[in-house]
Amino acid sequence: MKRQTKQRDLVVTALTKARGFVSAQALHASMTHSGSTISLATVYRALTDMVGEGDVDSLLSLEGENLYRACSSNGHHHHLMCRECGATVEIDAKPIEEWSRAQAAAYNFTDVEHVVDIFGLCSQCA
Amino acid sequence: MKRQTKQRDLVVTALTKARGFVSAQALHASMTHSGSTISLATVYRALTDMVGEGDVDSLLSLEGENLYRACSSNGHHHHLMCRECGATVEIDAKPIEEWSRAQAAAYNFTDVEHVVDIFGLCSQCA
DNA sequence: ACCTTATTGAGAAGTCTTTTCAATAACGCT
DNA sequence: AGCGTTATTGAAAAGACTTCTCAATAAGGT
């Protein structure tokens, strides 16, 4: 069965404290900086599990790195993220969902999922 | 100045022969299989250059791997791709462009770029 | 043909992520 | 509380993708 450990709690705490999306490495670094001795592998494992359980949201940066964030809204949604500071706005996009479905149907694609994210500079970083 | 080499030509040929998006590694493997002795590094270099010149289109797979394809349509567009065989349909999506711009503007984000791709199973692979 | 220099090949190196495995600690039960 | 089971951890190794280094090669202009 699944167990609640100190390490996982720390990851949750650290992730909650982060403003926006952060990489596993960055999260580990900040935790280490705060005195924790958690291992990088454990951070990865915790994040992966949490994503699977829907408690954490993840996306691929433009460089192909996985970024994580504590979910604020449940369910499917998209992101508008500052590529400088990681600040993120969650946006839900009904038109996109419908458009995606329609496109897939038009070409007889099934079992579809989509990636829709916007990256830019927020007003503070611009 | 830029030089036209046999290796780059081979990459173009191989990429054109591929049905849809392929990874640099897969492309190199197929070229090797066909008797070429081109190095992996050169394949990466050629692909990177071609993307920069707009002759080749690239996208990040859901696993964070870069995939490449010879461009058929110029300019900005999106993809509907079969995650099994790589077959790809290029779709242009004016509504998405406008939506993206509008969202960015609404939150005072500038210098925006977006990632919009749909992955699924094509009719043949379903 | 020759010279200059962009390009190549091979391997090393870099990053991100996952896996291995022995040691540890969480949870259920008594 | 104490105990046994077994999920979880830490540390290092391994794996995957991509870039870099550098000497050798070859493209293109003269």
PDB file of C-alpha atoms (C1' of nucleotides) in Angstrom:
ATOM      1  CA  MET A   1       0.000   0.000   0.000  1.00  0.00           C
ATOM      2  CA  LYS A   2       1.031   3.596  -0.336  1.00  0.00           C
ATOM      3  CA  ARG A   3       2.791   5.253   2.558  1.00  0.00           C
ATOM      4  CA  GLN A   4       3.003   8.815   3.681  1.00  0.00           C
ATOM      5  CA  THR A   5       6.614   9.756   4.315  1.00  0.00           C
ATOM      6  CA  LYS A   6       8.409  12.812   5.536  1.00  0.00           C
ATOM      7  CA  GLN A   7      10.151  13.160   2.218  1.00  0.00           C
ATOM      8  CA  ARG A   8       6.938  13.259   0.244  1.00  0.00           C
ATOM      9  CA  ASP A   9       5.529  15.839   2.596  1.00  0.00           C
ATOM     10  CA  LEU A  10       8.602  17.952   2.101  1.00  0.00           C
ATOM     11  CA  VAL A  11       8.219  17.763  -1.636  1.00  0.00           C
ATOM     12  CA  VAL A  12       4.630  18.881  -1.372  1.00  0.00           C
ATOM     13  CA  THR A  13       5.626  21.757   0.858  1.00  0.00           C
ATOM     14  CA  ALA A  14       8.469  22.852  -1.374  1.00  0.00           C
ATOM     15  CA  LEU A  15       6.330  22.597  -4.468  1.00  0.00           C
ATOM     16  CA  THR A  16       3.595  24.638  -2.869  1.00  0.00           C
ATOM     17  CA  LYS A  17       6.063  27.323  -1.932  1.00  0.00           C
ATOM     18  CA  ALA A  18       7.330  27.611  -5.496  1.00  0.00           C
ATOM     19  CA  ARG A  19       5.647  30.377  -7.419  1.00  0.00           C
ATOM     20  CA  GLY A  20       5.196  28.622 -10.696  1.00  0.00           C
ATOM     21  CA  PHE A  21       6.447  25.600 -12.532  1.00  0.00           C
ATOM     22  CA  VAL A  22       9.801  24.236 -11.450  1.00  0.00           C
ATOM     23  CA  SER A  23      11.990  21.400 -12.602  1.00  0.00           C
ATOM     24  CA  ALA A  24      12.685  18.411 -10.411  1.00  0.00           C
ATOM     25  CA  GLN A  25      16.297  19.477 -10.220  1.00  0.00           C
ATOM     26  CA  ALA A  26      15.459  23.022  -9.199  1.00  0.00           C
ATOM     27  CA  LEU A  27      13.062  21.763  -6.562  1.00  0.00           C
ATOM     28  CA  HIS A  28      15.694  19.415  -5.198  1.00  0.00           C
ATOM     29  CA  ALA A  29      18.258  22.198  -5.156  1.00  0.00           C
ATOM     30  CA  SER A  30      15.967  24.503  -3.215  1.00  0.00           C
ATOM     31  CA  MET A  31      15.151  21.757  -0.734  1.00  0.00           C
ATOM     32  CA  THR A  32      18.820  21.012  -0.252  1.00  0.00           C
ATOM     33  CA  HIS A  33      19.443  24.690   0.201  1.00  0.00           C
ATOM     34  CA  SER A  34      16.832  24.709   2.948  1.00  0.00           C
ATOM     35  CA  GLY A  35      18.686  22.010   4.817  1.00  0.00           C
ATOM     36  CA  SER A  36      16.888  18.921   3.599  1.00  0.00           C
ATOM     37  CA  THR A  37      18.954  15.881   2.708  1.00  0.00           C
ATOM     38  CA  ILE A  38      16.366  14.328   0.445  1.00  0.00           C
ATOM     39  CA  SER A  39      17.814  12.617  -2.578  1.00  0.00           C
ATOM     40  CA  LEU A  40      17.171  13.692  -6.123  1.00  0.00           C
ATOM     41  CA  ALA A  41      15.787  10.262  -6.991  1.00  0.00           C
ATOM     42  CA  THR A  42      13.178  10.592  -4.278  1.00  0.00           C
ATOM     43  CA  VAL A  43      12.124  13.977  -5.566  1.00  0.00           C
ATOM     44  CA  TYR A  44      11.654  12.484  -9.009  1.00  0.00           C
ATOM     45  CA  ARG A  45       9.717   9.554  -7.595  1.00  0.00           C
ATOM     46  CA  ALA A  46       7.470  11.760  -5.503  1.00  0.00           C
ATOM     47  CA  LEU A  47       6.724  14.093  -8.387  1.00  0.00           C
ATOM     48  CA  THR A  48       6.006  11.253 -10.758  1.00  0.00           C
ATOM     49  CA  ASP A  49       3.627   9.653  -8.288  1.00  0.00           C
ATOM     50  CA  MET A  50       1.849  12.895  -7.578  1.00  0.00           C
ATOM     51  CA  VAL A  51       1.355  13.583 -11.229  1.00  0.00           C
ATOM     52  CA  GLY A  52      -0.161  10.137 -11.575  1.00  0.00           C
ATOM     53  CA  GLU A  53      -2.544  10.878  -8.740  1.00  0.00           C
ATOM     54  CA  GLY A  54      -3.519  14.227 -10.176  1.00  0.00           C
ATOM     55  CA  ASP A  55      -2.170  16.235  -7.270  1.00  0.00           C
ATOM     56  CA  VAL A  56       0.578  17.754  -9.322  1.00  0.00           C
ATOM     57  CA  ASP A  57       0.524  19.215 -12.757  1.00  0.00           C
ATOM     58  CA  SER A  58       3.357  18.762 -15.195  1.00  0.00           C
ATOM     59  CA  LEU A  59       4.365  20.101 -18.551  1.00  0.00           C
ATOM     60  CA  LEU A  60       7.303  19.916 -20.910  1.00  0.00           C
ATOM     61  CA  SER A  61       9.342  23.044 -21.280  1.00  0.00           C
ATOM     62  CA  LEU A  62      10.409  24.155 -24.714  1.00  0.00           C
ATOM     63  CA  GLU A  63      13.748  22.505 -23.966  1.00  0.00           C
ATOM     64  CA  GLY A  64      12.174  19.164 -23.217  1.00  0.00           C
ATOM     65  CA  GLU A  65      12.547  19.352 -19.480  1.00  0.00           C
ATOM     66  CA  ASN A  66       9.695  18.286 -17.227  1.00  0.00           C
ATOM     67  CA  LEU A  67       8.334  21.024 -15.018  1.00  0.00           C
ATOM     68  CA  TYR A  68       6.024  20.557 -12.059  1.00  0.00           C
ATOM     69  CA  ARG A  69       3.569  22.563 -10.089  1.00  0.00           C
ATOM     70  CA  ALA A  70       1.066  21.979  -7.330  1.00  0.00           C
ATOM     71  CA  CYS A  71      -2.321  21.879  -9.024  1.00  0.00           C
ATOM     72  CA  SER A  72      -4.671  24.648  -8.187  1.00  0.00           C
ATOM     73  CA  SER A  73      -7.541  23.725 -10.417  1.00  0.00           C
ATOM     74  CA  ASN A  74      -8.459  20.144 -10.942  1.00  0.00           C
ATOM     75  CA  GLY A  75      -9.150  18.597 -14.273  1.00  0.00           C
ATOM     76  CA  HIS A  76      -7.785  19.320 -17.675  1.00  0.00           C
ATOM     77  CA  HIS A  77      -6.424  22.780 -18.348  1.00  0.00           C
ATOM     78  CA  HIS A  78      -3.622  24.630 -20.074  1.00  0.00           C
ATOM     79  CA  HIS A  79      -0.916  27.089 -19.143  1.00  0.00           C
ATOM     80  CA  LEU A  80       0.400  30.501 -19.890  1.00  0.00           C
ATOM     81  CA  MET A  81       3.845  30.524 -18.411  1.00  0.00           C
ATOM     82  CA  CYS A  82       6.618  33.061 -18.049  1.00  0.00           C
ATOM     83  CA  ARG A  83       9.780  31.543 -19.437  1.00  0.00           C
ATOM     84  CA  GLU A  84      11.839  33.743 -17.165  1.00  0.00           C
ATOM     85  CA  CYS A  85      10.399  33.339 -13.690  1.00  0.00           C
ATOM     86  CA  GLY A  86       8.056  30.403 -14.147  1.00  0.00           C
ATOM     87  CA  ALA A  87       4.987  32.319 -13.077  1.00  0.00           C
ATOM     88  CA  THR A  88       1.997  30.562 -14.497  1.00  0.00           C
ATOM     89  CA  VAL A  89      -1.594  31.297 -15.265  1.00  0.00           C
ATOM     90  CA  GLU A  90      -3.942  28.383 -15.645  1.00  0.00           C
ATOM     91  CA  ILE A  91      -6.308  28.853 -18.487  1.00  0.00           C
ATOM     92  CA  ASP A  92      -9.087  26.613 -19.521  1.00  0.00           C
ATOM     93  CA  ALA A  93      -9.841  26.608 -23.132  1.00  0.00           C
ATOM     94  CA  LYS A  94     -13.087  25.126 -24.220  1.00  0.00           C
ATOM     95  CA  PRO A  95     -12.616  26.343 -27.778  1.00  0.00           C
ATOM     96  CA  ILE A  96      -9.322  24.479 -27.910  1.00  0.00           C
ATOM     97  CA  GLU A  97     -10.820  21.268 -26.633  1.00  0.00           C
ATOM     98  CA  GLU A  98     -13.522  21.381 -29.238  1.00  0.00           C
ATOM     99  CA  TRP A  99     -11.131  22.347 -31.970  1.00  0.00           C
ATOM    100  CA  SER A 100      -8.822  19.499 -31.008  1.00  0.00           C
ATOM    101  CA  ARG A 101     -11.624  16.978 -31.023  1.00  0.00           C
ATOM    102  CA  ALA A 102     -12.900  18.227 -34.346  1.00  0.00           C
ATOM    103  CA  GLN A 103      -9.485  18.050 -35.993  1.00  0.00           C
ATOM    104  CA  ALA A 104      -8.907  14.532 -34.728  1.00  0.00           C
ATOM    105  CA  ALA A 105     -12.297  13.403 -35.933  1.00  0.00           C
ATOM    106  CA  ALA A 106     -11.794  14.966 -39.336  1.00  0.00           C
ATOM    107  CA  TYR A 107      -8.738  12.810 -39.926  1.00  0.00           C
ATOM    108  CA  ASN A 108     -10.020   9.670 -38.238  1.00  0.00           C
ATOM    109  CA  PHE A 109      -7.626   9.862 -35.328  1.00  0.00           C
ATOM    110  CA  THR A 110      -8.648   8.227 -32.077  1.00  0.00           C
ATOM    111  CA  ASP A 111      -7.371   8.165 -28.524  1.00  0.00           C
ATOM    112  CA  VAL A 112      -6.190  11.736 -28.834  1.00  0.00           C
ATOM    113  CA  GLU A 113      -4.464  13.949 -26.343  1.00  0.00           C
ATOM    114  CA  HIS A 114      -3.126  17.393 -26.960  1.00  0.00           C
ATOM    115  CA  VAL A 115      -0.421  19.692 -25.797  1.00  0.00           C
ATOM    116  CA  VAL A 116      -1.390  23.317 -25.670  1.00  0.00           C
ATOM    117  CA  ASP A 117       0.793  25.704 -23.750  1.00  0.00           C
ATOM    118  CA  ILE A 118       1.801  29.310 -24.195  1.00  0.00           C
ATOM    119  CA  PHE A 119       5.179  30.642 -23.155  1.00  0.00           C
ATOM    120  CA  GLY A 120       6.110  34.280 -22.914  1.00  0.00           C
ATOM    121  CA  LEU A 121       7.371  36.978 -20.625  1.00  0.00           C
ATOM    122  CA  CYS A 122       5.175  38.193 -17.823  1.00  0.00           C
ATOM    123  CA  SER A 123       4.766  41.900 -17.161  1.00  0.00           C
ATOM    124  CA  GLN A 124       7.335  41.824 -14.365  1.00  0.00           C
ATOM    125  CA  CYS A 125      10.038  40.112 -16.396  1.00  0.00           C
ATOM    126  CA  ALA A 126       9.478  41.969 -19.649  1.00  0.00           C
TER     127      ALA A 126
ATOM    128  CA  MET B   1      30.037  30.283 -45.833  1.00  0.00           C
ATOM    129  CA  LYS B   2      27.668  27.373 -45.822  1.00  0.00           C
ATOM    130  CA  ARG B   3      28.616  24.312 -47.825  1.00  0.00           C
ATOM    131  CA  GLN B   4      26.567  21.666 -49.450  1.00  0.00           C
ATOM    132  CA  THR B   5      27.830  18.274 -48.417  1.00  0.00           C
ATOM    133  CA  LYS B   6      26.953  14.711 -49.277  1.00  0.00           C
ATOM    134  CA  GLN B   7      25.959  14.080 -45.704  1.00  0.00           C
ATOM    135  CA  ARG B   8      23.466  16.903 -45.586  1.00  0.00           C
ATOM    136  CA  ASP B   9      21.965  15.737 -48.859  1.00  0.00           C
ATOM    137  CA  LEU B  10      21.607  12.280 -47.445  1.00  0.00           C
ATOM    138  CA  VAL B  11      19.830  13.624 -44.414  1.00  0.00           C
ATOM    139  CA  VAL B  12      17.404  15.518 -46.618  1.00  0.00           C
ATOM    140  CA  THR B  13      16.776  12.417 -48.687  1.00  0.00           C
ATOM    141  CA  ALA B  14      16.246  10.199 -45.673  1.00  0.00           C
ATOM    142  CA  LEU B  15      13.994  12.739 -44.025  1.00  0.00           C
ATOM    143  CA  THR B  16      11.918  13.078 -47.162  1.00  0.00           C
ATOM    144  CA  LYS B  17      11.524   9.335 -47.376  1.00  0.00           C
ATOM    145  CA  ALA B  18      10.242   9.115 -43.819  1.00  0.00           C
ATOM    146  CA  ARG B  19       6.461   9.149 -43.648  1.00  0.00           C
ATOM    147  CA  GLY B  20       6.065  11.436 -40.691  1.00  0.00           C
ATOM    148  CA  PHE B  21       8.056  12.810 -37.814  1.00  0.00           C
ATOM    149  CA  VAL B  22      11.154  10.886 -36.827  1.00  0.00           C
ATOM    150  CA  SER B  23      13.768  11.304 -34.163  1.00  0.00           C
ATOM    151  CA  ALA B  24      17.363  12.122 -35.000  1.00  0.00           C
ATOM    152  CA  GLN B  25      18.366   8.734 -33.681  1.00  0.00           C
ATOM    153  CA  ALA B  26      15.791   6.891 -35.754  1.00  0.00           C
ATOM    154  CA  LEU B  27      16.849   8.799 -38.831  1.00  0.00           C
ATOM    155  CA  HIS B  28      20.472   7.968 -38.223  1.00  0.00           C
ATOM    156  CA  ALA B  29      19.606   4.316 -37.648  1.00  0.00           C
ATOM    157  CA  SER B  30      17.717   4.089 -40.918  1.00  0.00           C
ATOM    158  CA  MET B  31      20.534   5.777 -42.795  1.00  0.00           C
ATOM    159  CA  THR B  32      23.047   3.402 -41.262  1.00  0.00           C
ATOM    160  CA  HIS B  33      20.796   0.522 -42.180  1.00  0.00           C
ATOM    161  CA  SER B  34      20.828   1.775 -45.758  1.00  0.00           C
ATOM    162  CA  GLY B  35      24.592   1.594 -45.847  1.00  0.00           C
ATOM    163  CA  SER B  36      25.488   5.164 -44.981  1.00  0.00           C
ATOM    164  CA  THR B  37      28.324   5.755 -42.553  1.00  0.00           C
ATOM    165  CA  ILE B  38      27.221   9.214 -41.520  1.00  0.00           C
ATOM    166  CA  SER B  39      27.760   9.983 -37.865  1.00  0.00           C
ATOM    167  CA  LEU B  40      25.010  10.681 -35.409  1.00  0.00           C
ATOM    168  CA  ALA B  41      26.515  14.058 -34.554  1.00  0.00           C
ATOM    169  CA  THR B  42      26.303  15.097 -38.174  1.00  0.00           C
ATOM    170  CA  VAL B  43      22.666  14.103 -38.364  1.00  0.00           C
ATOM    171  CA  TYR B  44      21.962  16.230 -35.324  1.00  0.00           C
ATOM    172  CA  ARG B  45      23.893  19.140 -36.802  1.00  0.00           C
ATOM    173  CA  ALA B  46      22.165  18.917 -40.141  1.00  0.00           C
ATOM    174  CA  LEU B  47      18.724  18.739 -38.580  1.00  0.00           C
ATOM    175  CA  THR B  48      19.393  21.640 -36.259  1.00  0.00           C
ATOM    176  CA  ASP B  49      20.624  23.774 -39.140  1.00  0.00           C
ATOM    177  CA  MET B  50      17.691  22.897 -41.327  1.00  0.00           C
ATOM    178  CA  VAL B  51      15.235  23.743 -38.603  1.00  0.00           C
ATOM    179  CA  GLY B  52      16.936  27.095 -38.287  1.00  0.00           C
ATOM    180  CA  GLU B  53      16.569  27.691 -41.975  1.00  0.00           C
ATOM    181  CA  GLY B  54      12.952  26.689 -41.979  1.00  0.00           C
ATOM    182  CA  ASP B  55      13.420  23.691 -44.250  1.00  0.00           C
ATOM    183  CA  VAL B  56      12.650  21.229 -41.547  1.00  0.00           C
ATOM    184  CA  ASP B  57       9.929  21.220 -38.990  1.00  0.00           C
ATOM    185  CA  SER B  58      10.465  20.001 -35.457  1.00  0.00           C
ATOM    186  CA  LEU B  59       8.386  19.270 -32.438  1.00  0.00           C
ATOM    187  CA  LEU B  60       8.814  17.774 -28.990  1.00  0.00           C
ATOM    188  CA  SER B  61       7.242  14.382 -28.456  1.00  0.00           C
ATOM    189  CA  LEU B  62       5.307  13.757 -25.283  1.00  0.00           C
ATOM    190  CA  GLU B  63       8.446  12.091 -23.940  1.00  0.00           C
ATOM    191  CA  GLY B  64      10.575  15.170 -24.563  1.00  0.00           C
ATOM    192  CA  GLU B  65      12.360  13.854 -27.597  1.00  0.00           C
ATOM    193  CA  ASN B  66      12.857  16.107 -30.605  1.00  0.00           C
ATOM    194  CA  LEU B  67      11.193  14.870 -33.752  1.00  0.00           C
ATOM    195  CA  TYR B  68      11.834  16.151 -37.260  1.00  0.00           C
ATOM    196  CA  ARG B  69      10.090  16.212 -40.568  1.00  0.00           C
ATOM    197  CA  ALA B  70      10.616  17.745 -43.970  1.00  0.00           C
ATOM    198  CA  CYS B  71       8.332  20.762 -44.139  1.00  0.00           C
ATOM    199  CA  SER B  72       5.527  20.575 -46.607  1.00  0.00           C
ATOM    200  CA  SER B  73       3.860  23.845 -45.869  1.00  0.00           C
ATOM    201  CA  ASN B  74       5.840  26.894 -44.996  1.00  0.00           C
ATOM    202  CA  GLY B  75       5.133  29.183 -42.128  1.00  0.00           C
ATOM    203  CA  HIS B  76       3.638  28.552 -38.767  1.00  0.00           C
ATOM    204  CA  HIS B  77       1.386  25.571 -38.363  1.00  0.00           C
ATOM    205  CA  HIS B  78       0.517  22.744 -36.007  1.00  0.00           C
ATOM    206  CA  HIS B  79       0.378  18.992 -36.116  1.00  0.00           C
ATOM    207  CA  LEU B  80      -1.912  16.065 -35.678  1.00  0.00           C
ATOM    208  CA  MET B  81       0.398  13.127 -35.286  1.00  0.00           C
ATOM    209  CA  CYS B  82      -0.019   9.391 -34.899  1.00  0.00           C
ATOM    210  CA  ARG B  83       1.970   8.328 -31.864  1.00  0.00           C
ATOM    211  CA  GLU B  84       2.333   4.861 -33.306  1.00  0.00           C
ATOM    212  CA  CYS B  85       3.601   5.351 -36.855  1.00  0.00           C
ATOM    213  CA  GLY B  86       4.460   9.048 -36.864  1.00  0.00           C
ATOM    214  CA  ALA B  87       2.089   9.847 -39.707  1.00  0.00           C
ATOM    215  CA  THR B  88       1.324  13.523 -39.508  1.00  0.00           C
ATOM    216  CA  VAL B  89      -1.264  15.943 -40.753  1.00  0.00           C
ATOM    217  CA  GLU B  90      -0.376  19.593 -40.817  1.00  0.00           C
ATOM    218  CA  ILE B  91      -3.159  21.768 -39.636  1.00  0.00           C
ATOM    219  CA  ASP B  92      -3.258  25.457 -39.538  1.00  0.00           C
ATOM    220  CA  ALA B  93      -5.339  26.915 -36.847  1.00  0.00           C
ATOM    221  CA  LYS B  94      -6.251  30.537 -37.092  1.00  0.00           C
ATOM    222  CA  PRO B  95      -8.593  30.273 -34.136  1.00  0.00           C
ATOM    223  CA  ILE B  96      -5.715  28.994 -32.035  1.00  0.00           C
ATOM    224  CA  GLU B  97      -3.417  31.814 -33.038  1.00  0.00           C
ATOM    225  CA  GLU B  98      -5.989  34.379 -32.104  1.00  0.00           C
ATOM    226  CA  TRP B  99      -6.876  32.622 -28.905  1.00  0.00           C
ATOM    227  CA  SER B 100      -3.221  32.444 -27.955  1.00  0.00           C
ATOM    228  CA  ARG B 101      -2.660  36.108 -28.637  1.00  0.00           C
ATOM    229  CA  ALA B 102      -5.759  37.058 -26.726  1.00  0.00           C
ATOM    230  CA  GLN B 103      -4.804  35.021 -23.684  1.00  0.00           C
ATOM    231  CA  ALA B 104      -1.316  36.473 -23.624  1.00  0.00           C
ATOM    232  CA  ALA B 105      -2.645  39.985 -23.924  1.00  0.00           C
ATOM    233  CA  ALA B 106      -5.202  39.411 -21.188  1.00  0.00           C
ATOM    234  CA  TYR B 107      -2.431  38.625 -18.730  1.00  0.00           C
ATOM    235  CA  ASN B 108       0.093  41.127 -19.999  1.00  0.00           C
ATOM    236  CA  PHE B 109       2.463  38.549 -21.370  1.00  0.00           C
ATOM    237  CA  THR B 110       4.727  39.544 -24.211  1.00  0.00           C
ATOM    238  CA  ASP B 111       7.066  37.830 -26.620  1.00  0.00           C
ATOM    239  CA  VAL B 112       4.828  34.784 -26.672  1.00  0.00           C
ATOM    240  CA  GLU B 113       5.170  31.542 -28.504  1.00  0.00           C
ATOM    241  CA  HIS B 114       2.933  28.548 -28.172  1.00  0.00           C
ATOM    242  CA  VAL B 115       3.035  24.817 -28.459  1.00  0.00           C
ATOM    243  CA  VAL B 116      -0.060  23.256 -29.883  1.00  0.00           C
ATOM    244  CA  ASP B 117       0.063  19.683 -31.069  1.00  0.00           C
ATOM    245  CA  ILE B 118      -2.347  16.805 -31.069  1.00  0.00           C
ATOM    246  CA  PHE B 119      -1.274  13.201 -30.651  1.00  0.00           C
ATOM    247  CA  GLY B 120      -3.453  10.185 -31.298  1.00  0.00           C
ATOM    248  CA  LEU B 121      -3.794   6.993 -33.262  1.00  0.00           C
ATOM    249  CA  CYS B 122      -4.420   7.202 -36.977  1.00  0.00           C
ATOM    250  CA  SER B 123      -7.055   5.034 -38.598  1.00  0.00           C
ATOM    251  CA  GLN B 124      -4.476   2.486 -39.717  1.00  0.00           C
ATOM    252  CA  CYS B 125      -2.870   2.050 -36.311  1.00  0.00           C
ATOM    253  CA  ALA B 126      -6.050   2.098 -34.240  1.00  0.00           C
TER     254      ALA B 126
ATOM    255  C1'  DA C   1      45.602  22.775 -58.557  1.00  0.00           C
ATOM    256  C1'  DC C   2      45.717  25.267 -54.239  1.00  0.00           C
ATOM    257  C1'  DC C   3      44.268  27.596 -50.101  1.00  0.00           C
ATOM    258  C1'  DT C   4      41.092  28.607 -46.751  1.00  0.00           C
ATOM    259  C1'  DT C   5      37.885  27.167 -43.678  1.00  0.00           C
ATOM    260  C1'  DA C   6      33.328  24.888 -43.002  1.00  0.00           C
ATOM    261  C1'  DT C   7      32.189  20.262 -42.055  1.00  0.00           C
ATOM    262  C1'  DT C   8      32.863  15.622 -40.618  1.00  0.00           C
ATOM    263  C1'  DG C   9      33.554  11.487 -37.552  1.00  0.00           C
ATOM    264  C1'  DA C  10      34.500   9.447 -33.182  1.00  0.00           C
ATOM    265  C1'  DG C  11      34.368   9.703 -28.799  1.00  0.00           C
ATOM    266  C1'  DA C  12      34.007  12.285 -24.646  1.00  0.00           C
ATOM    267  C1'  DA C  13      31.095  15.033 -22.021  1.00  0.00           C
ATOM    268  C1'  DG C  14      26.769  17.117 -20.343  1.00  0.00           C
ATOM    269  C1'  DT C  15      21.873  16.946 -18.780  1.00  0.00           C
ATOM    270  C1'  DC C  16      17.860  14.966 -17.392  1.00  0.00           C
ATOM    271  C1'  DT C  17      15.783  10.877 -15.694  1.00  0.00           C
ATOM    272  C1'  DT C  18      15.294   6.070 -14.234  1.00  0.00           C
ATOM    273  C1'  DT C  19      16.961   1.933 -12.119  1.00  0.00           C
ATOM    274  C1'  DT C  20      19.392  -1.044  -8.772  1.00  0.00           C
ATOM    275  C1'  DC C  21      19.899  -2.713  -4.294  1.00  0.00           C
ATOM    276  C1'  DA C  22      20.813  -2.804   0.423  1.00  0.00           C
ATOM    277  C1'  DA C  23      19.228  -0.179   4.456  1.00  0.00           C
ATOM    278  C1'  DT C  24      15.442   2.203   6.520  1.00  0.00           C
ATOM    279  C1'  DA C  25      11.005   3.330   8.161  1.00  0.00           C
ATOM    280  C1'  DA C  26       5.737   3.314   7.672  1.00  0.00           C
ATOM    281  C1'  DC C  27       1.664   0.841   8.581  1.00  0.00           C
ATOM    282  C1'  DG C  28      -1.328  -2.966  10.182  1.00  0.00           C
ATOM    283  C1'  DC C  29      -1.796  -6.305  13.616  1.00  0.00           C
ATOM    284  C1'  DT C  30      -1.502  -8.220  18.303  1.00  0.00           C
TER     285       DT C  30
ATOM    286  C1'  DA D   1       4.102  -0.720  22.681  1.00  0.00           C
ATOM    287  C1'  DG D   2       6.332  -4.327  20.000  1.00  0.00           C
ATOM    288  C1'  DC D   3       6.712  -6.923  15.688  1.00  0.00           C
ATOM    289  C1'  DG D   4       6.756  -8.254  10.976  1.00  0.00           C
ATOM    290  C1'  DT D   5       5.945  -7.009   6.350  1.00  0.00           C
ATOM    291  C1'  DT D   6       7.055  -4.405   2.617  1.00  0.00           C
ATOM    292  C1'  DA D   7       6.926   0.278   0.518  1.00  0.00           C
ATOM    293  C1'  DT D   8      10.267   3.803   0.414  1.00  0.00           C
ATOM    294  C1'  DT D   9      14.715   5.859   0.670  1.00  0.00           C
ATOM    295  C1'  DG D  10      19.598   7.220  -0.535  1.00  0.00           C
ATOM    296  C1'  DA D  11      23.603   6.735  -3.288  1.00  0.00           C
ATOM    297  C1'  DA D  12      25.511   5.450  -7.111  1.00  0.00           C
ATOM    298  C1'  DA D  13      25.245   3.369 -11.479  1.00  0.00           C
ATOM    299  C1'  DA D  14      23.058   3.189 -15.744  1.00  0.00           C
ATOM    300  C1'  DG D  15      20.371   4.861 -19.616  1.00  0.00           C
ATOM    301  C1'  DA D  16      18.733   8.102 -23.125  1.00  0.00           C
ATOM    302  C1'  DC D  17      19.168  12.134 -25.788  1.00  0.00           C
ATOM    303  C1'  DT D  18      21.994  15.813 -27.301  1.00  0.00           C
ATOM    304  C1'  DT D  19      26.061  18.750 -27.632  1.00  0.00           C
ATOM    305  C1'  DC D  20      30.929  19.545 -27.688  1.00  0.00           C
ATOM    306  C1'  DT D  21      35.958  18.787 -28.760  1.00  0.00           C
ATOM    307  C1'  DC D  22      39.427  18.356 -31.974  1.00  0.00           C
ATOM    308  C1'  DA D  23      42.130  16.444 -35.504  1.00  0.00           C
ATOM    309  C1'  DA D  24      41.272  15.035 -40.267  1.00  0.00           C
ATOM    310  C1'  DT D  25      38.686  15.808 -44.415  1.00  0.00           C
ATOM    311  C1'  DA D  26      36.630  18.009 -48.256  1.00  0.00           C
ATOM    312  C1'  DA D  27      33.813  22.023 -50.359  1.00  0.00           C
ATOM    313  C1'  DG D  28      34.156  26.226 -52.901  1.00  0.00           C
ATOM    314  C1'  DG D  29      36.445  30.216 -54.492  1.00  0.00           C
ATOM    315  C1'  DT D  30      40.690  31.948 -56.854  1.00  0.00           C
TER     316       DT D  30
END
